[in-house]
Structures are given as structure tokens and as C-alpha cells.
């Protein structure tokens, strides 16, 4: 009997992953473990409610061949410092304990490019991590916890993926917001037009997971994004080609953007929560220049590029004629 359990499987990436695993026909048991029930459950997936911040019951599933650790607190800024550590580190610890109890030999962990820290230099897998946020530190420590688990046995396999921005149907994140702003015709380039924003399609991400899991390595750590270093201007142009969306009308200087965010920070301090602040504004103008060197060295062939991925997304979008 072949089985897999996905922790954090109700979210964007987890839902796509579970559909792919189910569609492969290779699994007799698929279990999703999350804090909440899914809005759109997948037939054949057994959904369980559990909190990875607490020890996990061995009764969640039978003996899975694969464990996918997608559970995370990830929006930054947006959470208290302790929340990142409680979920990302305690979660990794408890999932490793669960793997030991179930004698599971394969773990796949979605980390983050936040472990590299923010700057303009290209980042390969050999780049020394330099996280500058609680989220980045918590992800790096979670990697190390799971690496220690793998080192306990030569028959164990660990795949760690550090994804850049991942987009696709149901994402509700950066690309969805960008598409919405372009459609309304009021998007302006934040600070500059040449900011590199490493990105990749969710379907491609899942294919890389399977590919790296099949490699003959005890530990595999890889960056996920397209090999082309797409700029924000090129991403907007791709949305224009594929979706007919209008293009930005100009560039807003960074100092003006930060000044405009101050009233929203005051509102935040008064208890009127919103997502606008200077830290988030600064993130918009810093490149995420990520290089998927490990995938290239391993012989992975991308099935999509930015244009073809946006086209596929538009066909599977949650709304007709758009990107959602």
C-alpha cells in the first residue's frame, strides 16, 4: 500500500499537490492534515484536523511512504515573531517525530528564499544563508531540524525546496493582486521597472518535487523558480500578452511610496489593521534574484515558461477571463 500525508495541504500549494498526487493514480492513501477544513475538498483525500505546533498523533494515517511538510506561518510582515518560530520550528520538530513513529523514509519540505536575506546579488543553493527576518530564520532552523532527521539513517531521503514567488489558480497572492491592479488600469511600477522577481508556476513546482524525490541523493536542497530572471516589467508585459491587461502608467518614486504609507502605519498602531507599511513597501523594490542551479545540474527540463504558465493559469482560473 502506497500512501502520502500532506501537512498544510489545505493551502494554495497543498491543494495543487494533492490533486497531482491523486491524479497520478499511484497512491492508495492520501491524507491532508491542517488546522482548517478545505473549501473545495478533493475526492479520495482524507482530511484531518491537527496542529503541527503540538505533538502529532500516530493515528492520523497508516504508514505513509512520503510526508510533505507545507505547514507554515509565512506572511511577513504580518505576524508576531514568536508565531513564526512556534509554527515553523515546532512544526518541523513534530513532523520529524511523526516520521520516526511511522517509520517514514521520505520527507519533502517547502522552505523559502527568505533564508538568503534581501539583496540584489544572485542566489544559488551554495549561497551562504543570511536571513534578516523571523520568518527567514525560522525556515532555516526548520531545514536544519529535518536535515538532522535524515542523517539518522542512510535509508532516509529529504528534499528541501526553496521556492520564489509561486503563482497559479487559487494563489490569492502577489501575482493575483498584480493582475487585478493591471486589469483596473491603475498599477504603477513601485520604485523601478527592473526589479527582478523570481517566480514559477505551481504546476512546475510540483513536477520538480517529484523529480528531485526520484534523484539518488539522501538530501536534496534546491531553489525553485524559472531560470530566466524576469523583471517586474517583463512580468507585466507577459500579463499584457496573455491576458490583454493594461500596462503600468509610470514609476512611483520609493520615497513618495514610503511617505504615503505612514498614515496606514498610524491606523495599524490604533488597531485598524491593514497590509500597508514601509517594510512591505521596501520589499517591492528589492530584487529576488534566485538561480535554480541545482535543478539545472540535475537535468530538470521546465515544461513551461512565464507566458505559457500564465496561459495555463488563465484556462484554470477561478474566475472567467481573469487570473484568480
PDB file of N, CA and C in Angstrom, residues 170-220:
ATOM      1  N   UNK A 170      -5.958  29.995  -7.576  1.00  0.00           N
ATOM      2  CA  UNK A 170      -6.169  29.952  -6.144  1.00  0.00           C
ATOM      3  C   UNK A 170      -5.067  30.562  -5.318  1.00  0.00           C
ATOM      4  N   UNK A 171      -4.090  31.196  -5.962  1.00  0.00           N
ATOM      5  CA  UNK A 171      -2.923  31.732  -5.253  1.00  0.00           C
ATOM      6  C   UNK A 171      -3.289  32.845  -4.276  1.00  0.00           C
ATOM      7  N   UNK A 172      -4.066  33.824  -4.716  1.00  0.00           N
ATOM      8  CA  UNK A 172      -4.524  34.952  -3.879  1.00  0.00           C
ATOM      9  C   UNK A 172      -3.363  35.752  -3.298  1.00  0.00           C
ATOM     10  N   UNK A 173      -2.250  35.797  -4.018  1.00  0.00           N
ATOM     11  CA  UNK A 173      -1.075  36.489  -3.521  1.00  0.00           C
ATOM     12  C   UNK A 173      -0.585  37.557  -4.470  1.00  0.00           C
ATOM     13  N   UNK A 174       0.751  37.650  -4.597  1.00  0.00           N
ATOM     14  CA  UNK A 174       1.370  38.737  -5.355  1.00  0.00           C
ATOM     15  C   UNK A 174       0.901  38.806  -6.800  1.00  0.00           C
ATOM     16  N   UNK A 175       0.898  37.677  -7.483  1.00  0.00           N
ATOM     17  CA  UNK A 175       0.532  37.687  -8.905  1.00  0.00           C
ATOM     18  C   UNK A 175      -0.956  37.971  -9.094  1.00  0.00           C
ATOM     19  N   UNK A 176      -1.790  37.445  -8.209  1.00  0.00           N
ATOM     20  CA  UNK A 176      -3.222  37.718  -8.303  1.00  0.00           C
ATOM     21  C   UNK A 176      -3.499  39.202  -8.095  1.00  0.00           C
ATOM     22  N   UNK A 177      -2.840  39.798  -7.100  1.00  0.00           N
ATOM     23  CA  UNK A 177      -3.029  41.236  -6.846  1.00  0.00           C
ATOM     24  C   UNK A 177      -2.508  42.071  -8.004  1.00  0.00           C
ATOM     25  N   UNK A 178      -1.359  41.666  -8.565  1.00  0.00           N
ATOM     26  CA  UNK A 178      -0.803  42.397  -9.700  1.00  0.00           C
ATOM     27  C   UNK A 178      -1.756  42.344 -10.886  1.00  0.00           C
ATOM     28  N   UNK A 179      -2.282  41.167 -11.185  1.00  0.00           N
ATOM     29  CA  UNK A 179      -3.217  41.027 -12.303  1.00  0.00           C
ATOM     30  C   UNK A 179      -4.456  41.885 -12.084  1.00  0.00           C
ATOM     31  N   UNK A 180      -4.950  41.919 -10.851  1.00  0.00           N
ATOM     32  CA  UNK A 180      -6.122  42.728 -10.550  1.00  0.00           C
ATOM     33  C   UNK A 180      -5.864  44.207 -10.738  1.00  0.00           C
ATOM     34  N   UNK A 181      -4.676  44.661 -10.300  1.00  0.00           N
ATOM     35  CA  UNK A 181      -4.335  46.077 -10.451  1.00  0.00           C
ATOM     36  C   UNK A 181      -4.151  46.449 -11.919  1.00  0.00           C
ATOM     37  N   UNK A 182      -3.516  45.568 -12.693  1.00  0.00           N
ATOM     38  CA  UNK A 182      -3.340  45.831 -14.122  1.00  0.00           C
ATOM     39  C   UNK A 182      -4.690  45.872 -14.835  1.00  0.00           C
ATOM     40  N   UNK A 183      -5.579  44.978 -14.452  1.00  0.00           N
ATOM     41  CA  UNK A 183      -6.903  44.932 -15.090  1.00  0.00           C
ATOM     42  C   UNK A 183      -7.674  46.221 -14.841  1.00  0.00           C
ATOM     43  N   UNK A 184      -7.521  46.785 -13.637  1.00  0.00           N
ATOM     44  CA  UNK A 184      -8.220  48.029 -13.300  1.00  0.00           C
ATOM     45  C   UNK A 184      -7.533  49.254 -13.894  1.00  0.00           C
ATOM     46  N   UNK A 185      -6.282  49.063 -14.340  1.00  0.00           N
ATOM     47  CA  UNK A 185      -5.587  50.144 -15.030  1.00  0.00           C
ATOM     48  C   UNK A 185      -4.944  51.185 -14.152  1.00  0.00           C
ATOM     49  N   UNK A 186      -4.718  50.861 -12.860  1.00  0.00           N
ATOM     50  CA  UNK A 186      -4.092  51.882 -12.014  1.00  0.00           C
ATOM     51  C   UNK A 186      -2.774  51.427 -11.394  1.00  0.00           C
ATOM     52  N   UNK A 187      -2.159  50.379 -11.943  1.00  0.00           N
ATOM     53  CA  UNK A 187      -0.881  49.928 -11.391  1.00  0.00           C
ATOM     54  C   UNK A 187       0.262  50.799 -11.899  1.00  0.00           C
ATOM     55  N   UNK A 188       1.135  51.207 -10.976  1.00  0.00           N
ATOM     56  CA  UNK A 188       2.357  51.938 -11.298  1.00  0.00           C
ATOM     57  C   UNK A 188       3.543  51.124 -10.785  1.00  0.00           C
ATOM     58  N   UNK A 189       4.647  51.143 -11.528  1.00  0.00           N
ATOM     59  CA  UNK A 189       5.832  50.417 -11.069  1.00  0.00           C
ATOM     60  C   UNK A 189       6.294  50.990  -9.733  1.00  0.00           C
ATOM     61  N   UNK A 190       6.503  50.150  -8.730  1.00  0.00           N
ATOM     62  CA  UNK A 190       6.959  50.642  -7.432  1.00  0.00           C
ATOM     63  C   UNK A 190       8.469  50.868  -7.407  1.00  0.00           C
ATOM     64  N   UNK A 191       8.874  52.107  -7.490  1.00  0.00           N
ATOM     65  CA  UNK A 191      10.278  52.462  -7.343  1.00  0.00           C
ATOM     66  C   UNK A 191      11.138  52.317  -8.574  1.00  0.00           C
ATOM     67  N   UNK A 192      10.952  51.261  -9.346  1.00  0.00           N
ATOM     68  CA  UNK A 192      11.780  50.981 -10.514  1.00  0.00           C
ATOM     69  C   UNK A 192      11.091  49.930 -11.374  1.00  0.00           C
ATOM     70  N   UNK A 193      11.580  49.780 -12.614  1.00  0.00           N
ATOM     71  CA  UNK A 193      10.982  48.817 -13.539  1.00  0.00           C
ATOM     72  C   UNK A 193      11.822  47.555 -13.706  1.00  0.00           C
ATOM     73  N   UNK A 194      13.070  47.594 -13.240  1.00  0.00           N
ATOM     74  CA  UNK A 194      13.987  46.486 -13.500  1.00  0.00           C
ATOM     75  C   UNK A 194      14.193  45.571 -12.290  1.00  0.00           C
ATOM     76  N   UNK A 195      13.319  45.661 -11.293  1.00  0.00           N
ATOM     77  CA  UNK A 195      13.406  44.766 -10.142  1.00  0.00           C
ATOM     78  C   UNK A 195      13.175  43.326 -10.594  1.00  0.00           C
ATOM     79  N   UNK A 196      14.121  42.453 -10.294  1.00  0.00           N
ATOM     80  CA  UNK A 196      13.970  41.035 -10.644  1.00  0.00           C
ATOM     81  C   UNK A 196      13.060  40.364  -9.621  1.00  0.00           C
ATOM     82  N   UNK A 197      12.052  39.676 -10.105  1.00  0.00           N
ATOM     83  CA  UNK A 197      11.126  38.959  -9.233  1.00  0.00           C
ATOM     84  C   UNK A 197      11.081  37.490  -9.664  1.00  0.00           C
ATOM     85  N   UNK A 198      11.954  36.684  -9.070  1.00  0.00           N
ATOM     86  CA  UNK A 198      11.997  35.254  -9.395  1.00  0.00           C
ATOM     87  C   UNK A 198      10.640  34.629  -9.110  1.00  0.00           C
ATOM     88  N   UNK A 199      10.206  33.770 -10.011  1.00  0.00           N
ATOM     89  CA  UNK A 199       8.856  33.225  -9.890  1.00  0.00           C
ATOM     90  C   UNK A 199       8.762  31.880 -10.605  1.00  0.00           C
ATOM     91  N   UNK A 200       7.679  31.169 -10.343  1.00  0.00           N
ATOM     92  CA  UNK A 200       7.447  29.894 -11.011  1.00  0.00           C
ATOM     93  C   UNK A 200       6.008  29.449 -10.847  1.00  0.00           C
ATOM     94  N   UNK A 201       5.545  28.674 -11.791  1.00  0.00           N
ATOM     95  CA  UNK A 201       4.160  28.186 -11.809  1.00  0.00           C
ATOM     96  C   UNK A 201       3.990  27.026 -10.838  1.00  0.00           C
ATOM     97  N   UNK A 202       2.851  26.972 -10.162  1.00  0.00           N
ATOM     98  CA  UNK A 202       2.632  25.955  -9.134  1.00  0.00           C
ATOM     99  C   UNK A 202       2.711  24.536  -9.703  1.00  0.00           C
ATOM    100  N   UNK A 203       2.216  24.330 -10.912  1.00  0.00           N
ATOM    101  CA  UNK A 203       2.309  23.003 -11.520  1.00  0.00           C
ATOM    102  C   UNK A 203       3.746  22.593 -11.764  1.00  0.00           C
ATOM    103  N   UNK A 204       4.583  23.559 -12.126  1.00  0.00           N
ATOM    104  CA  UNK A 204       6.008  23.290 -12.335  1.00  0.00           C
ATOM    105  C   UNK A 204       6.686  22.957 -11.013  1.00  0.00           C
ATOM    106  N   UNK A 205       6.318  23.665  -9.964  1.00  0.00           N
ATOM    107  CA  UNK A 205       6.875  23.378  -8.641  1.00  0.00           C
ATOM    108  C   UNK A 205       6.623  21.928  -8.247  1.00  0.00           C
ATOM    109  N   UNK A 206       5.407  21.470  -8.434  1.00  0.00           N
ATOM    110  CA  UNK A 206       5.055  20.102  -8.045  1.00  0.00           C
ATOM    111  C   UNK A 206       5.813  19.083  -8.890  1.00  0.00           C
ATOM    112  N   UNK A 207       6.010  19.386 -10.164  1.00  0.00           N
ATOM    113  CA  UNK A 207       6.806  18.476 -11.010  1.00  0.00           C
ATOM    114  C   UNK A 207       8.249  18.403 -10.532  1.00  0.00           C
ATOM    115  N   UNK A 208       8.802  19.528 -10.059  1.00  0.00           N
ATOM    116  CA  UNK A 208      10.182  19.499  -9.561  1.00  0.00           C
ATOM    117  C   UNK A 208      10.292  18.688  -8.280  1.00  0.00           C
ATOM    118  N   UNK A 209       9.267  18.740  -7.442  1.00  0.00           N
ATOM    119  CA  UNK A 209       9.283  17.934  -6.219  1.00  0.00           C
ATOM    120  C   UNK A 209       9.405  16.451  -6.557  1.00  0.00           C
ATOM    121  N   UNK A 210       8.579  16.002  -7.467  1.00  0.00           N
ATOM    122  CA  UNK A 210       8.611  14.592  -7.881  1.00  0.00           C
ATOM    123  C   UNK A 210       9.966  14.246  -8.491  1.00  0.00           C
ATOM    124  N   UNK A 211      10.483  15.138  -9.331  1.00  0.00           N
ATOM    125  CA  UNK A 211      11.765  14.911  -9.997  1.00  0.00           C
ATOM    126  C   UNK A 211      12.891  14.775  -8.973  1.00  0.00           C
ATOM    127  N   UNK A 212      12.952  15.697  -8.014  1.00  0.00           N
ATOM    128  CA  UNK A 212      14.034  15.658  -7.036  1.00  0.00           C
ATOM    129  C   UNK A 212      13.877  14.487  -6.069  1.00  0.00           C
ATOM    130  N   UNK A 213      12.645  14.080  -5.807  1.00  0.00           N
ATOM    131  CA  UNK A 213      12.424  12.927  -4.943  1.00  0.00           C
ATOM    132  C   UNK A 213      12.958  11.649  -5.583  1.00  0.00           C
ATOM    133  N   UNK A 214      13.009  11.635  -6.899  1.00  0.00           N
ATOM    134  CA  UNK A 214      13.487  10.453  -7.624  1.00  0.00           C
ATOM    135  C   UNK A 214      15.010  10.432  -7.781  1.00  0.00           C
ATOM    136  N   UNK A 215      15.700  11.515  -7.397  1.00  0.00           N
ATOM    137  CA  UNK A 215      17.154  11.548  -7.516  1.00  0.00           C
ATOM    138  C   UNK A 215      17.797  10.660  -6.453  1.00  0.00           C
ATOM    139  N   UNK A 216      18.939  10.131  -6.765  1.00  0.00           N
ATOM    140  CA  UNK A 216      19.640   9.208  -5.865  1.00  0.00           C
ATOM    141  C   UNK A 216      20.505   9.995  -4.880  1.00  0.00           C
ATOM    142  N   UNK A 217      19.844  10.733  -3.998  1.00  0.00           N
ATOM    143  CA  UNK A 217      20.544  11.547  -3.004  1.00  0.00           C
ATOM    144  C   UNK A 217      19.808  11.443  -1.676  1.00  0.00           C
ATOM    145  N   UNK A 218      20.563  11.342  -0.599  1.00  0.00           N
ATOM    146  CA  UNK A 218      19.937  11.320   0.717  1.00  0.00           C
ATOM    147  C   UNK A 218      19.305  12.652   1.057  1.00  0.00           C
ATOM    148  N   UNK A 219      20.013  13.733   0.708  1.00  0.00           N
ATOM    149  CA  UNK A 219      19.492  15.082   0.911  1.00  0.00           C
ATOM    150  C   UNK A 219      19.592  15.860  -0.389  1.00  0.00           C
ATOM    151  N   UNK A 220      18.495  16.496  -0.771  1.00  0.00           N
ATOM    152  CA  UNK A 220      18.483  17.370  -1.941  1.00  0.00           C
ATOM    153  C   UNK A 220      17.920  18.717  -1.519  1.00  0.00           C
TER     154      UNK A 220
END
